[in-house]
Structures are given as C-alpha cells and as structure tokens.
C-alpha positions as a LaTeX table, in Angstrom:
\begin{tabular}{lrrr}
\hline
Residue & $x$ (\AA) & $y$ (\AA) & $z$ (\AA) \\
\hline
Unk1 & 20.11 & $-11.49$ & $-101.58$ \\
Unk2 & 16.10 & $-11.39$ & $-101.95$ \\
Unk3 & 14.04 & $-9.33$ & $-99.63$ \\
Unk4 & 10.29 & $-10.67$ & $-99.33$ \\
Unk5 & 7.76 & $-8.18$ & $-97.62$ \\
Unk6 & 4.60 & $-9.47$ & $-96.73$ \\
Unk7 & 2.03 & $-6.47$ & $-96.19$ \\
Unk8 & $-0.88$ & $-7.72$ & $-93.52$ \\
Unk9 & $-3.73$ & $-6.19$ & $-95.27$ \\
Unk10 & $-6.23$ & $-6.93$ & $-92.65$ \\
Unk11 & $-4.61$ & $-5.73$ & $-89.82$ \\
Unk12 & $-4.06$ & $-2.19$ & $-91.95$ \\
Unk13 & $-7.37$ & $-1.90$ & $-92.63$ \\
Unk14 & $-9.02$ & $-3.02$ & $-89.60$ \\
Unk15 & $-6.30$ & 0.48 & $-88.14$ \\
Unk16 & $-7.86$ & 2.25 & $-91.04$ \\
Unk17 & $-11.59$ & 1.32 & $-90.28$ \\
Unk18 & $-10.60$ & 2.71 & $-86.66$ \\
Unk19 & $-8.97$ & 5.84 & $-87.26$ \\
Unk20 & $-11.59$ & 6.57 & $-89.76$ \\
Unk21 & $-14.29$ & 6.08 & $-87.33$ \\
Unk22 & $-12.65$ & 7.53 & $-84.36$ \\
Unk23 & $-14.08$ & 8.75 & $-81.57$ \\
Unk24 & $-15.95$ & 5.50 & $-82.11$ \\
Unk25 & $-14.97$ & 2.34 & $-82.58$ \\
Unk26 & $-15.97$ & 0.49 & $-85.70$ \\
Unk27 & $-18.17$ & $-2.34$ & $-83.36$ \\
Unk28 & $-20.19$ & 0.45 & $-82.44$ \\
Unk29 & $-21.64$ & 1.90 & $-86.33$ \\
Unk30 & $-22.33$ & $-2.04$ & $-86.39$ \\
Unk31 & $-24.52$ & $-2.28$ & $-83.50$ \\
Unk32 & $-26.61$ & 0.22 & $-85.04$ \\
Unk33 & $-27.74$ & $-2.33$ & $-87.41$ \\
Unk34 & $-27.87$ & $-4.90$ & $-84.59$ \\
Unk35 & $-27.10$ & $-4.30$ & $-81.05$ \\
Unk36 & $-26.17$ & $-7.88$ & $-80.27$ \\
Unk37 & $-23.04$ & $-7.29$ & $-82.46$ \\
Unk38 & $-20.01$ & $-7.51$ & $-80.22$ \\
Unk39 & $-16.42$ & $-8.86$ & $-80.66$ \\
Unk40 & $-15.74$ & $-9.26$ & $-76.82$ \\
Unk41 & $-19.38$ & $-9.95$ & $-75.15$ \\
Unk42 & $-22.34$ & $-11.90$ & $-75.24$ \\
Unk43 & $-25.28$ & $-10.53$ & $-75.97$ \\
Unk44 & $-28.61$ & $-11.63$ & $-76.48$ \\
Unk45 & $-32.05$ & $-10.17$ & $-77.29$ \\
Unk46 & $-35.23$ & $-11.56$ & $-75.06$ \\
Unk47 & $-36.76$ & $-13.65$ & $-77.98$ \\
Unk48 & $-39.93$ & $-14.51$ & $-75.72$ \\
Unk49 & $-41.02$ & $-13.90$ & $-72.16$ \\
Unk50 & $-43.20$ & $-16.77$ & $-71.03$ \\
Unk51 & $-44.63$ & $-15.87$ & $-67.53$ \\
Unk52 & $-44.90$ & $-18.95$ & $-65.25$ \\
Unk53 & $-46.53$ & $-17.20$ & $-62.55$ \\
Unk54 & $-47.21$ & $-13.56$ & $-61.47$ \\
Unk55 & $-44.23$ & $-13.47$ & $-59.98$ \\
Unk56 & $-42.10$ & $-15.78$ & $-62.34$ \\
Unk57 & $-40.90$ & $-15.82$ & $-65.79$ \\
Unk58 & $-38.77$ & $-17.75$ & $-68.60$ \\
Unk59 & $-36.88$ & $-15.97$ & $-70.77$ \\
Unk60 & $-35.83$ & $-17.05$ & $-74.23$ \\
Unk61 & $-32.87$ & $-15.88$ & $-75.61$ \\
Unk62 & $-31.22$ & $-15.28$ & $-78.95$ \\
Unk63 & $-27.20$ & $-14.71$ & $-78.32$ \\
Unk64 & $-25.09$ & $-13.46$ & $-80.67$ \\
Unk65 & $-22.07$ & $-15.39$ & $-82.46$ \\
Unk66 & $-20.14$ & $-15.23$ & $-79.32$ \\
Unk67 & $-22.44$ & $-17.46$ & $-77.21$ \\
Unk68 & $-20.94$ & $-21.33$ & $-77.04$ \\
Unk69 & $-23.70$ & $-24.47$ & $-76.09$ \\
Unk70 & $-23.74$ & $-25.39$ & $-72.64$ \\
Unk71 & $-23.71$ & $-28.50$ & $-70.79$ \\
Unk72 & $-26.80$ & $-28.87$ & $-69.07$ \\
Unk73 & $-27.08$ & $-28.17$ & $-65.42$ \\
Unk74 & $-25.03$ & $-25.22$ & $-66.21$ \\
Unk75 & $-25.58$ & $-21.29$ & $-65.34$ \\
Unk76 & $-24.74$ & $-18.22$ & $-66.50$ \\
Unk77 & $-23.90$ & $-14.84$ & $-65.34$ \\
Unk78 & $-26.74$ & $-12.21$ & $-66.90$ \\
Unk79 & $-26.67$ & $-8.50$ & $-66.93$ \\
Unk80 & $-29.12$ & $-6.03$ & $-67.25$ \\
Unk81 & $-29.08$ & $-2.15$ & $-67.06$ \\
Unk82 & $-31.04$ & $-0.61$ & $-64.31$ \\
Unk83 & $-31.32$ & 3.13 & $-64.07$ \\
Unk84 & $-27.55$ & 3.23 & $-66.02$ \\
Unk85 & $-25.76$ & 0.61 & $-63.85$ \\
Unk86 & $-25.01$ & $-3.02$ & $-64.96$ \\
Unk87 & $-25.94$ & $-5.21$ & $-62.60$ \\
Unk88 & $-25.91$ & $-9.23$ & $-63.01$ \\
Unk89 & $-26.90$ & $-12.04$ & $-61.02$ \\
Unk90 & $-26.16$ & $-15.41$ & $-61.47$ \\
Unk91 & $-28.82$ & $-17.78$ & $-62.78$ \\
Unk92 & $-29.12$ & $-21.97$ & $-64.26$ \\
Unk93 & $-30.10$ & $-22.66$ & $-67.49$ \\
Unk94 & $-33.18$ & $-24.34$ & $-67.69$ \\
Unk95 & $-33.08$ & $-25.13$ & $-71.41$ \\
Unk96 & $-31.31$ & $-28.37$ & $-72.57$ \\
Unk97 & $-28.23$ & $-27.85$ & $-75.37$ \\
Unk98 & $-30.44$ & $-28.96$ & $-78.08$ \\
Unk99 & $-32.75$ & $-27.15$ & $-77.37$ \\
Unk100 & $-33.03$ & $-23.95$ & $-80.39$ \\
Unk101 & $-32.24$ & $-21.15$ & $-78.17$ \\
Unk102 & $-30.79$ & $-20.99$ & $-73.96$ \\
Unk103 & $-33.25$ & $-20.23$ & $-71.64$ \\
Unk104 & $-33.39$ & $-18.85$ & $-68.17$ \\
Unk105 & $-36.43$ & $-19.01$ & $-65.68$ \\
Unk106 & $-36.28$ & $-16.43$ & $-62.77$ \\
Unk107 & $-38.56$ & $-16.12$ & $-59.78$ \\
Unk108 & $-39.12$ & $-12.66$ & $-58.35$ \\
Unk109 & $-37.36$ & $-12.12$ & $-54.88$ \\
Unk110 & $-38.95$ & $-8.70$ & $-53.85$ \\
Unk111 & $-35.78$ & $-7.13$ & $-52.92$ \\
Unk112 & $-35.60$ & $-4.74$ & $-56.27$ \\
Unk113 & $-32.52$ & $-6.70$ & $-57.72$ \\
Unk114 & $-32.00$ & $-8.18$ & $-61.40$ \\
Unk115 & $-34.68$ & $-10.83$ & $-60.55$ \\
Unk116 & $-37.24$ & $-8.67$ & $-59.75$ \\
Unk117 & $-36.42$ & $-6.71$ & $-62.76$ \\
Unk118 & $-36.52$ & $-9.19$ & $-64.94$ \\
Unk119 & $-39.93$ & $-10.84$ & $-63.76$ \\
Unk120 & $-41.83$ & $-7.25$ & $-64.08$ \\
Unk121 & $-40.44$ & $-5.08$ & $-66.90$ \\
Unk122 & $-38.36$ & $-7.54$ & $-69.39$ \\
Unk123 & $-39.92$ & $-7.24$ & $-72.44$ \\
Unk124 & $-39.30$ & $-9.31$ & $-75.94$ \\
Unk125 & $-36.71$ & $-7.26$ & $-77.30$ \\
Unk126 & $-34.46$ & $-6.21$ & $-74.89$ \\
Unk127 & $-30.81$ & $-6.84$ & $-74.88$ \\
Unk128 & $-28.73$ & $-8.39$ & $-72.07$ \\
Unk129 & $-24.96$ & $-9.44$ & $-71.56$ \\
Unk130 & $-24.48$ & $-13.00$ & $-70.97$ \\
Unk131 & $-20.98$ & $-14.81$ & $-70.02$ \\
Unk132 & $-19.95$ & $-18.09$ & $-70.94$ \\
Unk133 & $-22.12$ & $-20.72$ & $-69.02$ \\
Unk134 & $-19.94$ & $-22.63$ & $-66.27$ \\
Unk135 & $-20.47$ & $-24.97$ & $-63.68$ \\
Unk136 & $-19.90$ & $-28.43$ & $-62.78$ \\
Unk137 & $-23.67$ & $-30.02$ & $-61.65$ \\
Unk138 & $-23.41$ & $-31.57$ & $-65.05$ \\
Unk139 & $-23.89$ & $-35.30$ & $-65.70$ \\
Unk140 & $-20.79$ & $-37.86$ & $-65.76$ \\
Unk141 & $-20.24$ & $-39.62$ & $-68.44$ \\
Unk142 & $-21.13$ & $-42.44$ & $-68.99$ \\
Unk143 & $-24.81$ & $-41.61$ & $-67.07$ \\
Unk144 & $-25.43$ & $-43.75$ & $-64.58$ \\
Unk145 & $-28.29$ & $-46.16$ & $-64.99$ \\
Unk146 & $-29.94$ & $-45.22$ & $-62.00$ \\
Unk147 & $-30.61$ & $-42.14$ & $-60.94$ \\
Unk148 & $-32.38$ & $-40.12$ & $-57.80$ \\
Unk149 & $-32.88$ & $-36.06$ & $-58.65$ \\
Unk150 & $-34.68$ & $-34.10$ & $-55.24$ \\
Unk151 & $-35.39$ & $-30.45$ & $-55.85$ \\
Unk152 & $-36.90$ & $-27.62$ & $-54.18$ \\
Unk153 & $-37.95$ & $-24.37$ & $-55.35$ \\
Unk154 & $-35.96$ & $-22.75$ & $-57.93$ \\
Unk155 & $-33.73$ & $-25.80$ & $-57.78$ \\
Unk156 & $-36.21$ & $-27.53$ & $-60.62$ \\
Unk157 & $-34.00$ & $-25.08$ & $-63.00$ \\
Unk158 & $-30.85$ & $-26.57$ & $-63.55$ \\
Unk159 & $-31.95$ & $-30.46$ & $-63.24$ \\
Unk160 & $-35.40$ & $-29.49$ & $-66.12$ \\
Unk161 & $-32.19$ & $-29.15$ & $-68.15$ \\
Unk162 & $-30.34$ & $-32.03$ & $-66.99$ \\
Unk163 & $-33.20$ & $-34.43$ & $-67.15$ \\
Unk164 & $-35.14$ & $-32.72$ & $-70.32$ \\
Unk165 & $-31.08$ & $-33.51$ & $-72.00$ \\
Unk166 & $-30.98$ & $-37.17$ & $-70.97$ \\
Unk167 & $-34.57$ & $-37.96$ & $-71.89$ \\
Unk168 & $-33.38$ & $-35.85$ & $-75.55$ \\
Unk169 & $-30.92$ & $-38.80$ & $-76.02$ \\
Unk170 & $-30.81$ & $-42.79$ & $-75.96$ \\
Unk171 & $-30.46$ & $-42.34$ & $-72.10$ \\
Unk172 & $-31.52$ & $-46.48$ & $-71.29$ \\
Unk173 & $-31.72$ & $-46.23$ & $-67.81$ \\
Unk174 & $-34.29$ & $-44.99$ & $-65.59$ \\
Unk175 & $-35.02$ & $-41.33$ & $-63.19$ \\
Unk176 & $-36.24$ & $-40.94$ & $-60.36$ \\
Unk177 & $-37.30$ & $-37.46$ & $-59.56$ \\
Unk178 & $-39.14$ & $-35.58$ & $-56.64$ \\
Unk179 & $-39.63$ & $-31.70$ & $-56.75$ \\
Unk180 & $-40.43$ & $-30.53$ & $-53.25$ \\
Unk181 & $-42.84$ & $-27.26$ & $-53.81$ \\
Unk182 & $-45.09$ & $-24.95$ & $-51.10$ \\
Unk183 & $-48.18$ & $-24.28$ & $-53.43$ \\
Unk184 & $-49.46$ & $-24.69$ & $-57.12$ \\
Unk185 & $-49.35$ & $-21.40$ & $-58.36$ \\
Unk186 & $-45.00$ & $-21.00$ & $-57.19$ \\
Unk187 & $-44.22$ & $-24.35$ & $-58.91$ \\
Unk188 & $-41.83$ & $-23.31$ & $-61.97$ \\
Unk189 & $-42.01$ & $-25.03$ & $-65.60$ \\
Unk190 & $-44.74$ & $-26.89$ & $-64.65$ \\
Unk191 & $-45.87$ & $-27.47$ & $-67.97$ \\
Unk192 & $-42.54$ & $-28.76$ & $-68.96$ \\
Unk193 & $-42.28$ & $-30.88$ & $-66.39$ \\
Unk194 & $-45.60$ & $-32.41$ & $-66.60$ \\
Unk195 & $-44.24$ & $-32.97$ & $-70.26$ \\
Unk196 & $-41.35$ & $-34.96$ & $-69.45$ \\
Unk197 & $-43.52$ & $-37.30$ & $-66.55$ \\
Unk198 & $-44.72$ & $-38.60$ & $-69.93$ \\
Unk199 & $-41.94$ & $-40.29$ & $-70.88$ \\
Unk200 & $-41.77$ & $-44.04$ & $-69.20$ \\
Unk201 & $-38.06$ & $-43.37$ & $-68.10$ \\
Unk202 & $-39.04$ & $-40.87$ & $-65.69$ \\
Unk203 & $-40.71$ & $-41.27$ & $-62.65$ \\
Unk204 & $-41.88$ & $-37.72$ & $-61.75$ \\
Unk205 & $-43.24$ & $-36.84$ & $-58.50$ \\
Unk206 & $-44.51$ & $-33.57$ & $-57.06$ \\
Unk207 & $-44.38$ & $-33.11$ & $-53.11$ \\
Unk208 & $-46.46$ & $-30.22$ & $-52.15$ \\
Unk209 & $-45.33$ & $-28.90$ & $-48.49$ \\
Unk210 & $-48.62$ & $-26.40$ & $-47.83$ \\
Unk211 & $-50.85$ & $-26.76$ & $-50.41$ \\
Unk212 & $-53.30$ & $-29.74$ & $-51.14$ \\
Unk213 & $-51.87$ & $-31.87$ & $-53.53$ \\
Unk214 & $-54.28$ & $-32.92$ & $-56.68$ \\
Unk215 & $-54.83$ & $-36.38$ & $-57.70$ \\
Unk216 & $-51.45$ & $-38.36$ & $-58.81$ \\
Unk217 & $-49.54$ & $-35.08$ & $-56.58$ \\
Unk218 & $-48.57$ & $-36.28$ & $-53.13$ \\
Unk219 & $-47.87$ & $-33.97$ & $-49.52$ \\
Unk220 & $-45.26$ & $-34.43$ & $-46.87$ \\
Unk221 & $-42.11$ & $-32.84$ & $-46.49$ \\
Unk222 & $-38.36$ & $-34.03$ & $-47.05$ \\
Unk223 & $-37.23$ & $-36.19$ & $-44.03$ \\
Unk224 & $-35.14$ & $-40.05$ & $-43.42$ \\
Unk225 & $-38.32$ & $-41.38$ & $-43.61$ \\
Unk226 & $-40.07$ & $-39.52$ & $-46.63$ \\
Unk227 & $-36.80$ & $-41.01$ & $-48.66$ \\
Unk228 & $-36.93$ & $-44.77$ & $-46.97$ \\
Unk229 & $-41.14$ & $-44.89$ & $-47.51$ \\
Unk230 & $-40.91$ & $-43.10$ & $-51.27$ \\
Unk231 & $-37.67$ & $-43.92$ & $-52.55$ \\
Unk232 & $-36.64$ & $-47.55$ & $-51.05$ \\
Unk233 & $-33.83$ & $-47.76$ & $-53.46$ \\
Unk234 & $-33.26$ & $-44.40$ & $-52.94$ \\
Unk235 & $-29.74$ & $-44.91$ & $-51.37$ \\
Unk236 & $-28.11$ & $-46.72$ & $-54.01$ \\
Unk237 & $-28.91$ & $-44.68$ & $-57.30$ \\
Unk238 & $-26.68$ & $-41.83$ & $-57.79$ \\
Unk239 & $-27.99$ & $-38.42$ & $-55.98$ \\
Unk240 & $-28.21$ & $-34.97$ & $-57.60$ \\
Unk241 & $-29.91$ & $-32.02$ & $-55.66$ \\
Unk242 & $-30.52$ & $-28.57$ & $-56.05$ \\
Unk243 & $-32.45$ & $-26.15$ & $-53.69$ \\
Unk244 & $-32.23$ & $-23.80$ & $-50.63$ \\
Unk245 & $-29.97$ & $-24.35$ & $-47.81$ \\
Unk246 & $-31.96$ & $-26.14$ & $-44.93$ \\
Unk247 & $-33.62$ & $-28.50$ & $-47.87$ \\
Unk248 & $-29.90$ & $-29.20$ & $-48.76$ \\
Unk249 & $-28.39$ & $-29.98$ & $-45.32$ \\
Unk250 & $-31.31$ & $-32.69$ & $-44.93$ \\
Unk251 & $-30.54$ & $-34.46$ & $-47.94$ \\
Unk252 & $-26.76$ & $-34.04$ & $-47.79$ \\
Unk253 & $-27.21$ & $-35.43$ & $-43.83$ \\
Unk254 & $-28.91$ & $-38.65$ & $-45.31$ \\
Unk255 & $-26.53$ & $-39.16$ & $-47.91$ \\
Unk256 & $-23.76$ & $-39.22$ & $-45.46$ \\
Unk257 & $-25.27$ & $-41.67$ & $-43.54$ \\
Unk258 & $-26.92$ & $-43.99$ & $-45.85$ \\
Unk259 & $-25.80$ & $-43.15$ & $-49.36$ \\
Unk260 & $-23.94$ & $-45.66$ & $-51.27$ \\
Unk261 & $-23.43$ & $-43.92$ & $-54.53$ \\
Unk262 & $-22.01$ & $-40.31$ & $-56.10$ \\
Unk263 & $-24.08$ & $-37.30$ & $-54.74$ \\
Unk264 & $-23.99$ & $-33.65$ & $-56.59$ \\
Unk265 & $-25.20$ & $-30.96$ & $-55.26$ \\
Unk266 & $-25.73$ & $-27.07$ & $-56.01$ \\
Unk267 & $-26.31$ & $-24.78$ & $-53.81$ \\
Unk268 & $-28.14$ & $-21.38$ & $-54.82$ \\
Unk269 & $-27.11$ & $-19.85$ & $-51.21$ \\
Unk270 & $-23.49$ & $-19.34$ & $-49.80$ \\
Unk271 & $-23.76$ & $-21.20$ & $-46.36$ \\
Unk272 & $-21.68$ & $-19.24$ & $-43.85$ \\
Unk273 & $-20.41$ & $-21.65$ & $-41.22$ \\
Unk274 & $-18.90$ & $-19.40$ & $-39.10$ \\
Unk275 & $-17.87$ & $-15.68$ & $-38.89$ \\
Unk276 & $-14.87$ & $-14.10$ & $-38.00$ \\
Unk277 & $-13.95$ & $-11.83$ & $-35.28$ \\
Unk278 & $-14.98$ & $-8.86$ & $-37.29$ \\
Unk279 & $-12.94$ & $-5.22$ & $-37.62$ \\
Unk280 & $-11.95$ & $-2.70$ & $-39.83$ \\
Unk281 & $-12.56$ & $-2.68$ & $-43.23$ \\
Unk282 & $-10.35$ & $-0.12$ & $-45.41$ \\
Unk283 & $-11.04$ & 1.02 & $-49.34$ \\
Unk284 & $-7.51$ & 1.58 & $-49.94$ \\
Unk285 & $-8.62$ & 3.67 & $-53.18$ \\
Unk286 & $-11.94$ & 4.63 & $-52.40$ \\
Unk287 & $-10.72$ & 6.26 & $-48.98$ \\
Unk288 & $-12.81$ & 5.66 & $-46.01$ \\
Unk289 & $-13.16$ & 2.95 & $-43.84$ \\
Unk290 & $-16.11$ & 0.87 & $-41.86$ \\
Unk291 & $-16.26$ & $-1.58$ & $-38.75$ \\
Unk292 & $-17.54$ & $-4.73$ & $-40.01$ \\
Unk293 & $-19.38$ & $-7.44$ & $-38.33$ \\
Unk294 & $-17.73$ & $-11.10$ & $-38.66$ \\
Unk295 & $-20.70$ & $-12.81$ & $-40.25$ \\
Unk296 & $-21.06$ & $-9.94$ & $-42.75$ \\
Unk297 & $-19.30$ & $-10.51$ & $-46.16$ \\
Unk298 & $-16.62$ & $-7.72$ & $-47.54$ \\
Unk299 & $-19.35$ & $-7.17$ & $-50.40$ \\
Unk300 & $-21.89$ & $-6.46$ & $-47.92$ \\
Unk301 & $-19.42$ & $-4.18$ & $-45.56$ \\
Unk302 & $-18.42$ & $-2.30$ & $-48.83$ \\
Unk303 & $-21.59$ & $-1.90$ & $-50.28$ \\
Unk304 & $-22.84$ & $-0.46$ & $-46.37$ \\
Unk305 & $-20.08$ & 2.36 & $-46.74$ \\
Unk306 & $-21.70$ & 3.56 & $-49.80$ \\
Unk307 & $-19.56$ & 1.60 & $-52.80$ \\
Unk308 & $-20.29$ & $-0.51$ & $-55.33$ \\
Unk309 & $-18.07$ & $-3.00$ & $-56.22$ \\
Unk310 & $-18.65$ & $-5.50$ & $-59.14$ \\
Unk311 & $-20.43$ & $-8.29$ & $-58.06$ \\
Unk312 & $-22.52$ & $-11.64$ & $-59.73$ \\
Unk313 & $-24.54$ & $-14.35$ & $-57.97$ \\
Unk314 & $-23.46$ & $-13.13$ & $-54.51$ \\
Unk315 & $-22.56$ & $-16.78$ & $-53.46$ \\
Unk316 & $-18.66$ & $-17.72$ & $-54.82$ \\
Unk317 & $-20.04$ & $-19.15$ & $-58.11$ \\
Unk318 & $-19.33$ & $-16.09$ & $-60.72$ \\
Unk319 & $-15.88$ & $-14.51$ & $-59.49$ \\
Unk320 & $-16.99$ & $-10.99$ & $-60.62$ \\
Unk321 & $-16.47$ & $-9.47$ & $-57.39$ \\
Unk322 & $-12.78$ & $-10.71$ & $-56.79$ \\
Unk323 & $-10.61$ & $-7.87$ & $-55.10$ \\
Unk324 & $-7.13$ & $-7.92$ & $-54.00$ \\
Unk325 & $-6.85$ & $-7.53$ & $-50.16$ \\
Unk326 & $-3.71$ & $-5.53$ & $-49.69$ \\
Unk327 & $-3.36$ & $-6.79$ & $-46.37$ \\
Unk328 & $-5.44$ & $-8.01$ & $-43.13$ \\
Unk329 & $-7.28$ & $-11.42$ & $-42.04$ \\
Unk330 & $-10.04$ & $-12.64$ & $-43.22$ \\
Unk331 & $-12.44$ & $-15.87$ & $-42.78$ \\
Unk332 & $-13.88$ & $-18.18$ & $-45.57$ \\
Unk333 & $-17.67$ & $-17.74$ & $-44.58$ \\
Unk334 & $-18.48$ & $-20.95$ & $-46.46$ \\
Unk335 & $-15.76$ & $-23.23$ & $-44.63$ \\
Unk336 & $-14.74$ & $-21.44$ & $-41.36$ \\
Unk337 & $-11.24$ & $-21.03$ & $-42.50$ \\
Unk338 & $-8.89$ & $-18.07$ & $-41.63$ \\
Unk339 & $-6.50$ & $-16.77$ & $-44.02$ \\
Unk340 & $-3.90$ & $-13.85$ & $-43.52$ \\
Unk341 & $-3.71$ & $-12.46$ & $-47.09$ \\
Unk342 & $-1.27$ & $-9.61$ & $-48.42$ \\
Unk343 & $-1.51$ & $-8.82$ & $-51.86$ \\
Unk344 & $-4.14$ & $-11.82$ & $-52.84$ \\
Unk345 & $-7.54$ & $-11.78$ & $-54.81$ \\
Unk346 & $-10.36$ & $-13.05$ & $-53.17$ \\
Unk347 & $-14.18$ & $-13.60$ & $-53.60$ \\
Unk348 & $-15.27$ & $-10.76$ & $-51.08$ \\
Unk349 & $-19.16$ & $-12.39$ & $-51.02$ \\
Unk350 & $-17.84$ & $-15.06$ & $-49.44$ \\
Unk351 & $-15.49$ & $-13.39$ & $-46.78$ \\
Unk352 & $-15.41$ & $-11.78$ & $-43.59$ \\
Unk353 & $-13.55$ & $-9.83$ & $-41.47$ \\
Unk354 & $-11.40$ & $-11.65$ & $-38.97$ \\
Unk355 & $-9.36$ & $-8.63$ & $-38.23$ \\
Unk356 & $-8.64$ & $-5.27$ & $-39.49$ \\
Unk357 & $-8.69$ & $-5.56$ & $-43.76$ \\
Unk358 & $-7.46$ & $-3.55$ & $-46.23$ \\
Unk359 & $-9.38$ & $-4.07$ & $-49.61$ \\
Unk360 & $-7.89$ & $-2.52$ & $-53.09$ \\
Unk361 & $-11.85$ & $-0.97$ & $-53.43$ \\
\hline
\end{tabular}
C-alpha cells in the first residue's frame, strides 16, 4: 500500500511568518510600508480634498486591493479616528464606477460628528476604513427611456453618480433633472453638474428656494403645481428622488396620486412614524439602566446613559449598530410596528421603547 503526504507549504509558512513576528501580526510590519495594506478591511488614503464650499468638501479616494466597484447610486460606510475612537457615518458615492478613483462629497452638519470632521481637518493623506458600498437606489436594467430625477440638498450625491454613469454610456434616452437648492454658495458639485447640463440628453434645472436665481436658474419651491407647470410629462417617466424628509413626503404624495411609472427613493433621514409607549431600558452587560422616551431610539437612550455602542449612518441603512434585545417590546420608529423580541438582533437607531427592554449593551 502507498502512502502520499502532501505538505501545505503556504499554510506552514504563513504559521511561521506569525510566530516569528509575534506579538504582531505579519499585516502589521506591512503597513509600515503602506498603511492601506489590510487582509480584512478597506482602506483608503484621501488622494485629494476638493472643497465645494466653506463648509463642504469632496474627497477622493485611493482604496486598497480590497475595495470592489460600485454601482452607482450606491453608499458606503466611512470611518475615521477622532481623539482614538472610530467613528463612521454613512455617506453616497458621488463618483460614477468608471470613474479612476470613488469619491465622497460631505457637507458639514455643525454637530462635531464625522462630517464635520471631515469638512475641516481631512487632509490629502489621511487614511480611512471604508466597507463594501451597498444599496439599492441603483438603476434597473434595461434604463428606462424616460426619466424624472428631483433632488434636494445633499440628495444631488447619489443621483451626480447615477446620471454622470448613464451619460458615461450609450444611454439613448433622455433625463430630466431638477435639484431643489436654498442659496448658491450650499449647492454641491456644482461644477460637475453644470458639466453634465452640457450634454443634450440631460435637461438640467436648478430651483433656488431663497436665493435669486441667475439667468437660465429658475425659483419656486417643490409643490403639485411646480411638477404639472415644469414637468408636464412629469408623471409618466420613471421617478428617482433623493433629499430630506419633508422634500420627500411631497414628492412621494404626488407620485401616489398621479404617478404612472416606477418611483425610487432614498431617504438620508429615518422617518419615525410613531413612538412607543416608552420605559426601561437595561444594558444587560454594561449594568445600569435608563427610562426612555418612546420617540427616542435605543441608540440614543444608550448613548444618554453614558455608552457607546457601534453605530453607522444612524438611519437603518448600515446595520453596524445591531444588538440583541434579550427581552422586552419595542416599536419600529420607521413603520409604527410593535414587536415583542427575546433573544433577536435589531437595528437599535431605528427602535424605541414600547415597554421595559433589555439590550445585550
């Protein structure tokens, strides 16, 4: 009888390459050379900080290996460390996939958060953690021929890609797109976007609400009769919108009544319908407890007792801060829905109390 032993060399020495470096790992020497290295993250250097206002910027990033294309429309979950802590927020890429190198374009919120660190100190050069971009505002395929995009605010972001992708390719049919802005000087990738009006399958149109428009700009704000005057064909062509909530509920509210093709939205607040009856809020590990209000999230009640659990975008999009709630009842901020949960992971930034709650925290 023949014996055949097959000795995995690269498995022994990758053992060897770790005992030999212990207490490090071996990923660490290599990041000496270049910090991006990682086998299990993303992570990208700031290539080039382009300020779009003083209190907005695109970044430019250069990922490492790790980092797949996205379909545009897309976000991504970006961290940064601040004063030792990661902390990440959830923001749209506003590059297209062909474009050499992802891009994000962040508007400062004044609150001290990852936006507002980004905008002031991010400097070409320094290194952030990315995760795979996700998300489904994308484009169907086939695209449809006709097509209405309304945006406000930083909801330009995710449809510059969308748009800036289609008008990339042999896209044959024609846009119709109206950004809804306050002033000049908070309008994001203007320059881009004043770009892509030049192509003649793009009908580009920028609404100021409180500033005075400039020749070939128009004023008004976003109402059933803005969309029937502007856009009389407006109900018919398929609908994608991005921007804050009460912007969102008017469109949504016309489409309902008078749309007659697909409509995709994406919302860049959670929209709490309803809170629950409030109560008692446990950290089962932490120790402690706090009485929470029923329109307050779990995040919120956590973070008010002094924790700080892991947490993204803040609005159900980025699952970082699921938690298991050991037991209690809680309500579904977003759809009004109460749940009696034992032993079940949630998204605690996008539930209340509806009841006494035990979190695994």
């Amino acid at each position: 009888m023949h014996l055949e032993t097959r000795f995995d060399t690269t498995g022994w020495m990758r053992r060897l390459g770790k005992a030999l470096a212990t207490p490090f790992d071996p990923e660490d020497y290599l990041a000496l050379f270049d910090a991006r290295y990682s086998a299990r993250e993303i992570r990208a250097r700031v290539h080039r900080v382009r300020r779009e206002s003083d209190r907005a910027v695109t970044l430019e990033l250069a990922p490492n290996r790790l980092w797949k294309p996205h379909k545009a429309g897309q976000h991504v979950l970006v961290g940064v460390d601040m004063g030792g802590v990661r902390r990440q927020r959830c923001f749209s890429l506003s590059s297209a996939p062909t474009d050499p190198r992802p891009m994000i374009t962040v508007k400062q919120h004044g609150t001290g958060g990852v936006s507002d660190h980004l905008v002031n100190h991010c400097r070409e050069g320094d290194l952030l953690t990315l995760s795979p971009a996700s998300g489904d505002f994308v484009m169907p395929e086939p695209a449809p021929e006709r097509i209405l995009f309304l945006t406000a605010g930083s909801g330009v972001t995710p449809v510059h890609s969308i748009v800036k992708s289609l008008l990339a390719s042999n896209y044959g049919g024609h846009l119709i797109w109206a950004h809804f802005e306050r002033s000049y000087d908070q309008w994001l990738l203007g320059e881009g976007l004043r770009g892509l009006a030049l192509d003649e399958r793009l009908d580009f149109r920028l609404v100021l609400t409180g500033d005075t428009p400039r020749p070939g700009d128009l004023a008004g704000r976003l109402d059933e009769h803005w969309l029937t005057e502007q856009v009389p064909d407006g109900a018919s062509r398929t609908l994608f919108t991005c921007g804050p909530q009460g912007f969102l509920d008017t469109v949504i509210d016309w489409h309902q009544r008078c749309g007659r093709a697909p409509l995709f939205h994406e919302r860049f607040q959670s929209t709490p319908v309803s809170g629950g009856d409030g109560g008692t809020v446990r950290f089962a590990r932490s120790g402690g407890d706090i009485q929470a209000q029923g329109t307050q999230s779990l995040l919120e009640a956590a973070e008010a007792a002094g924790l700080r659990p892991q947490h993204g975008c803040r609005m159900g999009i980025c699952h970082t801060c699921k938690c298991r709630v050991t037991r209690g009842r809680v309500r579904d901020l977003r759809s009004g829905a109460s749940l009696e949960l034992a032993n079940q992971e949630i998204r605690i930034c996008m539930h209340g109390a509806d009841g006494d709650v035990e979190l695994d925290i």
